[in-house]
Amino acid sequence: MIQVMSTPELARARDSGALVADILASLRTRVEVGTNLLDIDAWTREAIVEAGAESCYVDYAPSFGRGPFGHYICTSVNDAVLHGLPHDYVVADGDLVSLDLAVSLGGVVADSAISFVVGAVRSPKDTAMIAITERALAAGIGAVRPGARVGDISYAIGSVLRGAGYRVNTEFGGHGVGTTMHQDPHVANDGRPGQGAKLQPGMLLALEPWVMADTSKLVTDADGWTLRSATGARTAHSEHTVAITQFGAEVLTALRA
Ligand code: MG
Ligand code: MG
């Protein structure tokens, strides 16, 4: 079932989105060479508690992970791309870090992810790959309008990723958001225009293009959660939660001035 937000729920979704944007922006400036992933997790927990929000991750136990996640943010480094379980690892110069955060504030969820290189950029391919996921995200957002189909978003995202030479994995992708984190519809990162559920005002969607440099195949880490590229290649991931309005898309997790 696809949830449609009421006007009061949409107001809460904006607050939730602003909180996620603020936390990620703050982490983006705090994470440096020498930061432990467990510090990132602790800082996130503090920010969530201080805001009176709830973590969507700590008790999360879906079929694709091993038991409750037990942490407050996903930290995926280098070849890790999704669901990175924070662990005792110190960020090194040139690491490509992806942070993915979902919280519930006032009972409504917002979900966003950013990728960035810490310290010196080792390869221009890293920044190009991050930029492609951001461009694909913008293209997906650009395809959002009432009456459009989920497949239009998937096609817009996939066209950018494929056009840049990446192989697209359609197993994990975007999703509906509402009073819980993962809802219908699934928004694959490639697809056919004109297909899938019709978009209507009040729906919330998390759009999240991600790529791995030379493969579309994932492997699951021994921790039971972290998904890595099968080849060990580096990866990138960008995500925003958008509300469908009568005019198009309102990006809820964009950083406000
Ligand atoms: Mg996310
Ligand atoms: Mg998501």
mmCIF file of C-alpha atoms and ligand atoms in Angstrom:
data_model
loop_
_atom_site.group_PDB
_atom_site.id
_atom_site.type_symbol
_atom_site.label_atom_id
_atom_site.label_comp_id
_atom_site.label_asym_id
_atom_site.label_seq_id
_atom_site.Cartn_x
_atom_site.Cartn_y
_atom_site.Cartn_z
ATOM 1 C CA MET A 1 0.000 0.000 0.000
ATOM 2 C CA ILE A 2 1.213 3.515 -0.801
ATOM 3 C CA GLN A 3 0.789 6.004 2.024
ATOM 4 C CA VAL A 4 -0.430 9.524 1.258
ATOM 5 C CA MET A 5 0.445 12.148 3.856
ATOM 6 C CA SER A 6 -2.137 14.486 5.338
ATOM 7 C CA THR A 7 -1.280 18.204 5.519
ATOM 8 C CA PRO A 8 -0.163 17.954 9.185
ATOM 9 C CA GLU A 9 1.896 14.878 8.347
ATOM 10 C CA LEU A 10 3.555 16.765 5.474
ATOM 11 C CA ALA A 11 4.529 19.525 7.889
ATOM 12 C CA ARG A 12 6.128 16.910 10.126
ATOM 13 C CA ALA A 13 7.857 15.365 7.111
ATOM 14 C CA ARG A 14 9.464 18.778 6.424
ATOM 15 C CA ASP A 15 10.760 18.933 10.008
ATOM 16 C CA SER A 16 12.028 15.382 9.768
ATOM 17 C CA GLY A 17 13.756 16.140 6.455
ATOM 18 C CA ALA A 18 15.374 19.285 7.844
ATOM 19 C CA LEU A 19 16.716 17.333 10.816
ATOM 20 C CA VAL A 20 18.253 14.625 8.614
ATOM 21 C CA ALA A 21 19.807 17.313 6.384
ATOM 22 C CA ASP A 22 21.259 19.137 9.412
ATOM 23 C CA ILE A 23 22.737 15.993 10.948
ATOM 24 C CA LEU A 24 24.342 14.876 7.673
ATOM 25 C CA ALA A 25 25.751 18.374 7.036
ATOM 26 C CA SER A 26 27.237 18.432 10.522
ATOM 27 C CA LEU A 27 28.750 14.958 10.100
ATOM 28 C CA ARG A 28 30.137 15.976 6.711
ATOM 29 C CA THR A 29 32.213 18.686 8.399
ATOM 30 C CA ARG A 30 33.170 16.599 11.458
ATOM 31 C CA VAL A 31 34.351 13.456 9.698
ATOM 32 C CA GLU A 32 38.080 13.695 8.972
ATOM 33 C CA VAL A 33 41.133 11.506 8.677
ATOM 34 C CA GLY A 34 41.353 9.675 12.014
ATOM 35 C CA THR A 35 37.613 9.643 12.765
ATOM 36 C CA ASN A 36 36.357 6.258 13.951
ATOM 37 C CA LEU A 37 33.107 5.018 12.386
ATOM 38 C CA LEU A 38 31.869 4.362 15.924
ATOM 39 C CA ASP A 39 32.350 8.093 16.684
ATOM 40 C CA ILE A 40 30.125 8.935 13.711
ATOM 41 C CA ASP A 41 27.519 6.567 15.131
ATOM 42 C CA ALA A 42 27.775 8.150 18.600
ATOM 43 C CA TRP A 43 27.508 11.717 17.222
ATOM 44 C CA THR A 44 24.428 10.676 15.249
ATOM 45 C CA ARG A 45 22.823 9.117 18.314
ATOM 46 C CA GLU A 46 23.426 12.337 20.299
ATOM 47 C CA ALA A 47 21.867 14.481 17.562
ATOM 48 C CA ILE A 48 18.813 12.220 17.256
ATOM 49 C CA VAL A 49 18.250 12.165 21.029
ATOM 50 C CA GLU A 50 18.763 15.923 21.328
ATOM 51 C CA ALA A 51 16.127 16.553 18.629
ATOM 52 C CA GLY A 52 13.618 14.235 20.292
ATOM 53 C CA ALA A 53 13.599 12.052 17.186
ATOM 54 C CA GLU A 54 13.714 8.293 16.836
ATOM 55 C CA SER A 55 16.223 6.187 14.949
ATOM 56 C CA CYS A 56 14.786 4.107 12.119
ATOM 57 C CA TYR A 57 17.812 1.844 12.219
ATOM 58 C CA VAL A 58 18.588 0.767 15.752
ATOM 59 C CA ASP A 59 15.834 -1.865 16.033
ATOM 60 C CA TYR A 60 15.545 -2.487 12.299
ATOM 61 C CA ALA A 61 15.599 -6.194 11.443
ATOM 62 C CA PRO A 62 14.597 -6.759 7.802
ATOM 63 C CA SER A 63 14.984 -10.000 5.856
ATOM 64 C CA PHE A 64 18.155 -8.691 4.163
ATOM 65 C CA GLY A 65 20.106 -8.049 7.383
ATOM 66 C CA ARG A 66 21.250 -10.089 10.347
ATOM 67 C CA GLY A 67 19.061 -9.226 13.340
ATOM 68 C CA PRO A 68 18.527 -5.686 14.677
ATOM 69 C CA PHE A 69 20.977 -3.199 13.097
ATOM 70 C CA GLY A 70 21.880 -1.840 16.529
ATOM 71 C CA HIS A 71 23.357 1.463 15.273
ATOM 72 C CA TYR A 72 22.091 4.919 14.307
ATOM 73 C CA ILE A 73 23.622 5.506 10.878
ATOM 74 C CA CYS A 74 24.984 3.493 7.959
ATOM 75 C CA THR A 75 28.676 4.101 7.350
ATOM 76 C CA SER A 76 29.856 2.581 4.069
ATOM 77 C CA VAL A 77 33.534 3.069 3.198
ATOM 78 C CA ASN A 78 35.221 2.530 -0.206
ATOM 79 C CA ASP A 79 33.958 -0.827 -1.574
ATOM 80 C CA ALA A 80 31.051 -0.819 0.911
ATOM 81 C CA VAL A 81 28.012 0.865 -0.650
ATOM 82 C CA LEU A 82 24.835 0.140 1.326
ATOM 83 C CA HIS A 83 23.839 -0.722 4.915
ATOM 84 C CA GLY A 84 27.391 -0.238 6.193
ATOM 85 C CA LEU A 85 27.395 -1.349 9.821
ATOM 86 C CA PRO A 86 29.461 1.065 11.936
ATOM 87 C CA HIS A 87 32.462 -0.753 13.400
ATOM 88 C CA ASP A 88 35.874 -0.018 14.867
ATOM 89 C CA TYR A 89 37.508 1.476 11.777
ATOM 90 C CA VAL A 90 39.487 4.705 11.552
ATOM 91 C CA VAL A 91 38.881 6.763 8.408
ATOM 92 C CA ALA A 92 42.059 7.064 6.328
ATOM 93 C CA ASP A 93 43.238 9.773 3.939
ATOM 94 C CA GLY A 94 41.438 9.334 0.606
ATOM 95 C CA ASP A 95 38.636 7.098 1.904
ATOM 96 C CA LEU A 96 35.328 7.418 0.077
ATOM 97 C CA VAL A 97 32.692 7.559 2.795
ATOM 98 C CA SER A 98 28.931 7.218 2.370
ATOM 99 C CA LEU A 99 26.625 8.137 5.238
ATOM 100 C CA ASP A 100 22.979 7.082 5.096
ATOM 101 C CA LEU A 101 20.574 8.304 7.754
ATOM 102 C CA ALA A 102 16.856 7.842 8.367
ATOM 103 C CA VAL A 103 15.037 9.209 11.388
ATOM 104 C CA SER A 104 11.443 9.564 12.472
ATOM 105 C CA LEU A 105 10.366 12.923 13.897
ATOM 106 C CA GLY A 106 6.781 13.472 14.942
ATOM 107 C CA GLY A 107 6.041 10.022 13.570
ATOM 108 C CA VAL A 108 7.164 10.751 9.985
ATOM 109 C CA VAL A 109 10.369 9.445 8.426
ATOM 110 C CA ALA A 110 12.987 11.177 6.260
ATOM 111 C CA ASP A 111 15.876 9.323 4.646
ATOM 112 C CA SER A 112 18.995 10.755 2.963
ATOM 113 C CA ALA A 113 22.523 9.738 2.032
ATOM 114 C CA ILE A 114 25.702 11.557 1.025
ATOM 115 C CA SER A 115 29.074 10.396 -0.280
ATOM 116 C CA PHE A 116 32.369 12.271 -0.043
ATOM 117 C CA VAL A 117 36.109 11.743 -0.068
ATOM 118 C CA VAL A 118 37.896 12.392 3.228
ATOM 119 C CA GLY A 119 41.247 14.154 2.976
ATOM 120 C CA ALA A 120 43.089 14.082 -0.328
ATOM 121 C CA VAL A 121 41.249 12.794 -3.383
ATOM 122 C CA ARG A 122 43.228 9.765 -4.590
ATOM 123 C CA SER A 123 41.483 9.370 -7.909
ATOM 124 C CA PRO A 124 39.347 11.755 -9.973
ATOM 125 C CA LYS A 125 37.199 8.686 -10.648
ATOM 126 C CA ASP A 126 35.923 8.904 -7.052
ATOM 127 C CA THR A 127 34.648 12.449 -7.393
ATOM 128 C CA ALA A 128 33.226 11.688 -10.847
ATOM 129 C CA MET A 129 31.363 8.680 -9.476
ATOM 130 C CA ILE A 130 29.917 10.695 -6.580
ATOM 131 C CA ALA A 131 28.899 13.457 -9.009
ATOM 132 C CA ILE A 132 27.128 10.918 -11.230
ATOM 133 C CA THR A 133 25.005 9.648 -8.345
ATOM 134 C CA GLU A 134 24.131 13.261 -7.486
ATOM 135 C CA ARG A 135 23.273 14.004 -11.120
ATOM 136 C CA ALA A 136 21.143 10.842 -11.330
ATOM 137 C CA LEU A 137 19.374 11.890 -8.138
ATOM 138 C CA ALA A 138 18.640 15.322 -9.622
ATOM 139 C CA ALA A 139 17.322 13.659 -12.793
ATOM 140 C CA GLY A 140 15.081 11.381 -10.734
ATOM 141 C CA ILE A 141 13.751 14.365 -8.781
ATOM 142 C CA GLY A 142 13.183 16.151 -12.100
ATOM 143 C CA ALA A 143 10.915 13.317 -13.247
ATOM 144 C CA VAL A 144 8.632 13.676 -10.207
ATOM 145 C CA ARG A 145 5.267 15.221 -10.923
ATOM 146 C CA PRO A 146 1.674 14.249 -10.171
ATOM 147 C CA GLY A 147 0.447 11.729 -12.706
ATOM 148 C CA ALA A 148 3.945 10.542 -13.628
ATOM 149 C CA ARG A 149 4.815 6.900 -13.003
ATOM 150 C CA VAL A 150 7.469 5.361 -10.789
ATOM 151 C CA GLY A 151 9.050 3.975 -13.969
ATOM 152 C CA ASP A 152 9.607 7.536 -15.214
ATOM 153 C CA ILE A 153 11.793 8.214 -12.165
ATOM 154 C CA SER A 154 13.628 4.901 -12.555
ATOM 155 C CA TYR A 155 14.266 5.587 -16.226
ATOM 156 C CA ALA A 156 15.568 9.105 -15.509
ATOM 157 C CA ILE A 157 17.978 7.801 -12.857
ATOM 158 C CA GLY A 158 19.061 4.795 -14.913
ATOM 159 C CA SER A 159 19.677 6.881 -18.023
ATOM 160 C CA VAL A 160 22.229 9.022 -16.187
ATOM 161 C CA LEU A 161 23.957 6.041 -14.560
ATOM 162 C CA ARG A 162 24.057 3.969 -17.764
ATOM 163 C CA GLY A 163 25.025 7.003 -19.817
ATOM 164 C CA ALA A 164 28.087 7.398 -17.615
ATOM 165 C CA GLY A 165 29.045 3.762 -18.229
ATOM 166 C CA TYR A 166 27.895 2.205 -14.954
ATOM 167 C CA ARG A 167 26.094 -1.112 -14.661
ATOM 168 C CA VAL A 168 22.945 -0.599 -12.633
ATOM 169 C CA ASN A 169 21.820 -2.898 -9.848
ATOM 170 C CA THR A 170 18.019 -2.767 -9.538
ATOM 171 C CA GLU A 171 17.779 -4.987 -6.465
ATOM 172 C CA PHE A 172 18.154 -2.196 -3.893
ATOM 173 C CA GLY A 173 16.887 1.294 -4.674
ATOM 174 C CA GLY A 174 14.452 3.978 -3.687
ATOM 175 C CA HIS A 175 11.213 3.438 -1.855
ATOM 176 C CA GLY A 176 8.101 4.989 -0.453
ATOM 177 C CA VAL A 177 8.460 6.688 2.937
ATOM 178 C CA GLY A 178 5.813 7.635 5.471
ATOM 179 C CA THR A 179 5.212 6.663 9.057
ATOM 180 C CA THR A 180 7.750 3.862 8.475
ATOM 181 C CA MET A 181 11.035 3.860 6.538
ATOM 182 C CA HIS A 182 10.627 1.288 3.772
ATOM 183 C CA GLN A 183 7.265 1.327 2.027
ATOM 184 C CA ASP A 184 5.804 0.714 -1.396
ATOM 185 C CA PRO A 185 6.556 1.534 -4.112
ATOM 186 C CA HIS A 186 10.045 0.219 -4.826
ATOM 187 C CA VAL A 187 11.810 2.805 -7.006
ATOM 188 C CA ALA A 188 14.454 0.857 -8.895
ATOM 189 C CA ASN A 189 17.481 2.745 -10.180
ATOM 190 C CA ASP A 190 16.593 1.806 -13.738
ATOM 191 C CA GLY A 191 13.322 0.988 -15.437
ATOM 192 C CA ARG A 192 10.885 1.737 -18.165
ATOM 193 C CA PRO A 193 9.016 5.020 -18.464
ATOM 194 C CA GLY A 194 5.238 4.914 -18.194
ATOM 195 C CA GLN A 195 5.274 1.863 -15.945
ATOM 196 C CA GLY A 196 4.547 1.326 -12.278
ATOM 197 C CA ALA A 197 2.492 3.174 -9.703
ATOM 198 C CA LYS A 198 1.132 6.628 -10.489
ATOM 199 C CA LEU A 199 2.504 9.509 -8.407
ATOM 200 C CA GLN A 200 0.057 11.639 -6.488
ATOM 201 C CA PRO A 201 0.397 14.666 -4.200
ATOM 202 C CA GLY A 202 1.140 13.711 -0.613
ATOM 203 C CA MET A 203 3.284 10.695 -1.412
ATOM 204 C CA LEU A 204 6.830 10.695 -0.033
ATOM 205 C CA LEU A 205 9.594 8.947 -1.947
ATOM 206 C CA ALA A 206 13.205 8.308 -1.040
ATOM 207 C CA LEU A 207 15.241 8.308 -4.272
ATOM 208 C CA GLU A 208 18.702 6.809 -3.963
ATOM 209 C CA PRO A 209 20.992 6.156 -6.922
ATOM 210 C CA TRP A 210 24.149 4.236 -6.074
ATOM 211 C CA VAL A 211 26.874 2.708 -8.204
ATOM 212 C CA MET A 212 29.955 0.558 -8.004
ATOM 213 C CA ALA A 213 32.859 1.472 -10.294
ATOM 214 C CA ASP A 214 33.027 -1.689 -12.399
ATOM 215 C CA THR A 215 30.231 -4.079 -11.440
ATOM 216 C CA SER A 216 26.570 -4.375 -10.488
ATOM 217 C CA LYS A 217 27.163 -7.391 -8.243
ATOM 218 C CA LEU A 218 27.001 -7.077 -4.458
ATOM 219 C CA VAL A 219 28.406 -9.305 -1.767
ATOM 220 C CA THR A 220 27.353 -9.291 1.878
ATOM 221 C CA ASP A 221 30.044 -8.684 4.452
ATOM 222 C CA ALA A 222 30.727 -11.158 7.259
ATOM 223 C CA ASP A 223 28.907 -8.692 9.578
ATOM 224 C CA GLY A 224 25.623 -9.774 7.941
ATOM 225 C CA TRP A 225 24.697 -6.206 6.936
ATOM 226 C CA THR A 226 27.283 -4.302 4.936
ATOM 227 C CA LEU A 227 26.898 -4.679 1.157
ATOM 228 C CA ARG A 228 30.127 -4.371 -0.836
ATOM 229 C CA SER A 229 31.027 -4.443 -4.501
ATOM 230 C CA ALA A 230 31.853 -8.006 -5.557
ATOM 231 C CA THR A 231 35.052 -6.797 -7.220
ATOM 232 C CA GLY A 232 36.304 -4.635 -4.346
ATOM 233 C CA ALA A 233 35.781 -1.542 -6.508
ATOM 234 C CA ARG A 234 34.856 1.748 -4.905
ATOM 235 C CA THR A 235 31.243 2.927 -4.739
ATOM 236 C CA ALA A 236 29.020 5.977 -4.229
ATOM 237 C CA HIS A 237 25.458 6.665 -3.051
ATOM 238 C CA SER A 238 23.240 9.780 -2.922
ATOM 239 C CA GLU A 239 19.729 9.990 -1.526
ATOM 240 C CA HIS A 240 16.988 12.518 -0.862
ATOM 241 C CA THR A 241 13.445 12.198 0.411
ATOM 242 C CA VAL A 242 10.960 14.156 -1.710
ATOM 243 C CA ALA A 243 7.301 14.995 -1.262
ATOM 244 C CA ILE A 244 5.128 14.938 -4.352
ATOM 245 C CA THR A 245 3.251 18.223 -4.554
ATOM 246 C CA GLN A 246 0.685 19.453 -7.048
ATOM 247 C CA PHE A 247 3.535 21.175 -8.897
ATOM 248 C CA GLY A 248 6.290 18.545 -8.800
ATOM 249 C CA ALA A 249 8.768 17.566 -6.108
ATOM 250 C CA GLU A 250 9.678 19.230 -2.828
ATOM 251 C CA VAL A 251 13.055 17.982 -1.625
ATOM 252 C CA LEU A 252 12.639 17.526 2.112
ATOM 253 C CA THR A 253 16.229 16.606 2.954
ATOM 254 C CA ALA A 254 17.935 19.457 1.080
ATOM 255 C CA LEU A 255 20.096 21.644 3.276
ATOM 256 C CA ARG A 256 18.473 25.029 3.886
ATOM 257 C CA ALA A 257 20.427 28.231 4.263
HETATM 258 MG MG MG B 1 18.785 5.861 3.188
HETATM 259 MG MG MG B 2 16.368 4.819 1.552
#
